[in-house]
Structures are given as structure tokens and as C-alpha cells.
Amino acid sequence: MTDSRASITKRRLLVTGGAGFIGANFVRYWREQHSAEPVIVLDALTYAGNRANLDGLEGPECRFVHGSINDTELVEGLLRDEAINTIVHFAAESHVDRSIEGPDVFIEANILGTLSLLKAARKVWMLEPEADGSPALAHHFHHVSTDEVFGSLATDDPAFTERTAYAPNSPYSASKAASDHLVRAWHHTYGLAVTTSNCSNNYGPYHFPEKLVPLMILNVLHGVALPIYGDGMNVRDWLYVEDHARGIERVLDDGQLGETYNIGGCNEWANIDIVKLICATLDERFADDPALATRFPKSPAASGRSAESLMTFVSDRAGHDFRYAINANRIETELGFSPAVTFEDGVQRTIDWYLNNETWWKAVMDGSYCKT
Ligand code: NAD
Ligand code: TDX
């Protein structure tokens, strides 16, 4: 196995799913830190993809391409024409509840989509040069995955390490686990230069309001019930999205090819406590800024009630994983990464972002944002 990563002097990135939540935050971070390294965003603009997430970024050095990772010829063309040497692969169906209602699209996007990308990458970076008698092109395929592939922990179980056996429980996590295995196999069998990261729950700007944190914020503003699945005691580890981007950057820079890295916040919270924190923070915001009661008259704080009055226990998610926790020792000790944003700060920043970006979430909620 040759380490072709080392010979990349200037990265030219293809970011799949770059119009989604984490992908768009990654592109923002990357353009700020590496303005000389061009980015092509490839995104199918599903319900979760939103070109407005890239507002202010698009230009000759950051180009958007509307298309699917399942379109292997399109991907091959981009790799050749744009001389891409690095793929950062975010594109996926990402919502567990949707995977329970309709798993097929998760298999299509997450498994077959990843297969399509791997085939395109191998063909353009390895097989075509070999056919000409040349060495493989310098390349790096980074696959973005999740802690959910490791399954569910009990309260006292040790956190997931990179060696924890896979035990995915939902159609979503099963599809991500399958994609992780494909990436591993393309390295082991064909020598594709790959890395994978498995990250915990992200939160922050541009988060689609079907996921816990943005859903709770917007429901409080609209005076709508806050649905808490089961008893609210399920535990997740939370990481501010920009820290995830920084973690991926560390893996791209210094990660060992063929290896996987856990990324997490060392920040476990029961769902009910997150909801209470969001409620308390919004109550404070309304107390400090009387204009919010005028902007959001249906919010409980506008009539002197606490946001917690909206908390409602609802039926549990089918197969609901009890707890996820990440042991992030490897990325910390080998690559020097630890989160920069505390949870308290991250939650404040996130709530402020939603208060200051009403145009964004209104367009997302009524589906009127620019799709192409
Ligand atoms: P998201 O749903 O917000 O965005 C996914 C993006 O992928 C969208 O822009 C969508 O249009 C695009 N997409 C879907 N299918 C596509 C296809 N066939 N071709 C091209 N684009 C397609 O998801 P997210 O929360 O930003 O997650 C991004 C990645 O990170 C996913 O792979 C997810 O599994 C992983 N991840 C997410 C979290 C989290 O907390 N959200 C945590 C760990 C890992
Ligand atoms: O309305 C809700 N009420 C509720 O109690 C929603 C939407 C969620 N929940 C619970 C379910 C989970 O225990 O909150 C927790 C977080 O739920 P989600 O935001 O749906 O995230 P989760 O299922 O943990 O998965 C997320 O993190 C890992 C992402 O959606 C995945 O893409 C990522 O891989």
C-alpha cells in the first residue's frame, strides 16, 4: 500500500452533500481556513439540501453542482474535469425517524450512493492512469459517518472506541454501517486511499428543523408542543458542528490512511435536559429582549409562561437507542484534536443563530428556498 495522500500539496475538494447541515458548515469552515483550495459541492438537493446554506460562498473557487452521487458518470466527469484529488463524503439520508417510515431511500443514497462514489474514485484516480502505464493519481477519500453504527449503550457501559464492534439498530444506522464497510473494503482490496470518521450528534446553524435541537427551538418560538420521545432519558453526545469540521480537517491533514477516527464532544446529555436547557435559554432571551414577544407572540414567554409548559411526552421511537457515547482518545492523542466550543457557548450561539435567521428557517419550513 503506498501512501498517496502525502503527495497532495494542494487539495481540490469534492464535497458531497455540501448543501446539507454539516456539509455546508464544513464548506464554510474550509473556505475560511483554506481559501487557496477550491471546492466543488455536489448535492442532489433533497428535502434536506438547501442552496441557501451556501449563501455568500459560491464563486469560481466554490462551485455548486446539482446532481446525485448515485450518478457515477457525473462524478467521474467532475473528478476528471476539475482535477479533484480529495472527496469529503457527507451526502446521505440522515434522519432516523424517516428511515423507520421509509428505509428504501436510505439504502439507495447511503449504500448505493457510496458504492457509486467509490467506483468513480477508483476508476479516475487509479484505473485510468494505470491503463496509460502511469501511477495512480494522488488522492484521498474521506467518509463521514456516525457513532450510531456501534449500536446502543447501557448507562454504565464504556464509550465507543474505534475497535467497538458494529451493531447498528435502525435502517439509518444499518445503511451507514454498510457504507463504512464498503469504504474499508475499497481500501483493503483496491488500495484506495481512504479515512473514515464516526461522529456523535452535531448541533449548530443550518440544522434542518426535524432534528431535536432546531425542532425544539422553533416549536418554542411558535408555541407548539415539544415532543419528547418515551421518558426523555435517552442519552446522546453533542458536538458543535464547527468542531466536527475541525476534526475532519485534522483527519484529512494527518489521519492514517485506512484508519477510522471517532469524533465526539465528551458531552453526554439526556434528551429531557437538553430540552429544558433550550427552554431556559429562550426564557432568558425573552426576558432580556421585549421585542421577541412582539416577533413571536405565540411563544409562552410572550404571555409570562415558561417554555417548559410546552413539554409533552409522546410515544417512543421504534427501536430507540438508549445511549451513545464516544471515546475520542485516539483523535485527541494522535491528531491533537479536542472540541473548541463548550456546550454552553454552542447552545447560546445556536439559539442566537435561529433568532437572527428567521428568513432561513421560514423558507425551509414552507419549502420555498431555492432548490437549484
Ligand atoms: P443532512 O440531511 O442535513 O444533509 C444531507 C445532504 O446530502 C443534503 O444536502 C442532501 O440533499 C444531500 N444528499 C442526499 N442524498 C444525496 C445524493 N444521492 N446525492 C447527492 N446529495 C445527496 O445531513 P447532515 O446532518 O448534514 O449529515 C451529513 C453526514 O454526516 C451524513 O453522512 C450523516 O450520516 C453524517 N453524520 C451526521 C450527524 C448529525 O448529527 N447530523 C452526526 C454524525 C454523522
Ligand atoms: O421530536 C423529537 N423528540 C425526541 O425526543 C426528536 C426529533 C428527537 N427526539 C429524541 C430522539 C433522540 O434520542 O432526541 C434524540 C436526538 O434525536 P435526533 O435529533 O433525531 O438525532 P439522532 O436520532 O440521535 O441522530 C442524529 O445523530 C446522529 C442525526 O440525525 C444522525 O444523522 C447522526 O448520525
Tab-separated table of C-alpha atoms in Angstrom, residues 13-20 22-24 26-27 39-44 65 67-70 75 78-79 86-92 109 113-114 117 141-144 176:
chain	number	residue	atom	x	y	z
A	13	LEU	CA	-12.130	19.093	-2.916
A	14	LEU	CA	-15.351	17.456	-3.986
A	15	VAL	CA	-17.743	17.837	-1.041
A	16	THR	CA	-20.777	15.606	-1.406
A	17	GLY	CA	-23.898	16.688	0.488
A	18	GLY	CA	-22.344	20.137	0.897
A	19	ALA	CA	-25.743	21.859	0.848
A	20	GLY	CA	-26.886	19.924	3.930
A	22	ILE	CA	-22.859	19.528	8.331
A	23	GLY	CA	-21.603	19.663	4.745
A	24	ALA	CA	-22.440	23.376	4.429
A	26	PHE	CA	-17.752	22.211	6.648
A	27	VAL	CA	-17.557	24.145	3.335
A	39	VAL	CA	-14.242	23.267	-3.591
A	40	ILE	CA	-16.900	21.683	-5.761
A	41	VAL	CA	-20.130	20.936	-3.889
A	42	LEU	CA	-22.162	18.052	-5.308
A	43	ASP	CA	-25.640	17.863	-3.829
A	44	ALA	CA	-28.931	16.354	-5.017
A	65	VAL	CA	-23.203	21.205	-8.926
A	67	GLY	CA	-26.661	16.168	-9.026
A	68	SER	CA	-26.607	12.827	-7.302
A	69	ILE	CA	-23.700	10.781	-6.008
A	70	ASN	CA	-25.580	7.816	-7.492
A	75	VAL	CA	-18.965	12.013	-10.515
A	78	LEU	CA	-16.210	16.031	-12.082
A	79	LEU	CA	-13.167	14.163	-10.789
A	86	THR	CA	-9.935	14.829	-2.332
A	87	ILE	CA	-13.511	13.706	-1.731
A	88	VAL	CA	-15.179	14.570	1.570
A	89	HIS	CA	-18.330	12.480	1.563
A	90	PHE	CA	-21.272	13.808	3.616
A	91	ALA	CA	-24.161	13.075	1.232
A	92	ALA	CA	-26.723	10.819	2.887
A	109	ALA	CA	-28.427	7.098	-1.074
A	113	GLY	CA	-24.544	6.225	-3.394
A	114	THR	CA	-21.322	5.442	-1.525
A	117	LEU	CA	-18.609	7.289	-5.442
A	141	PHE	CA	-11.404	9.778	0.040
A	142	HIS	CA	-12.762	10.814	3.447
A	143	HIS	CA	-16.007	9.176	4.529
A	144	VAL	CA	-18.175	10.932	7.129
A	176	LYS	CA	-24.328	3.962	7.337
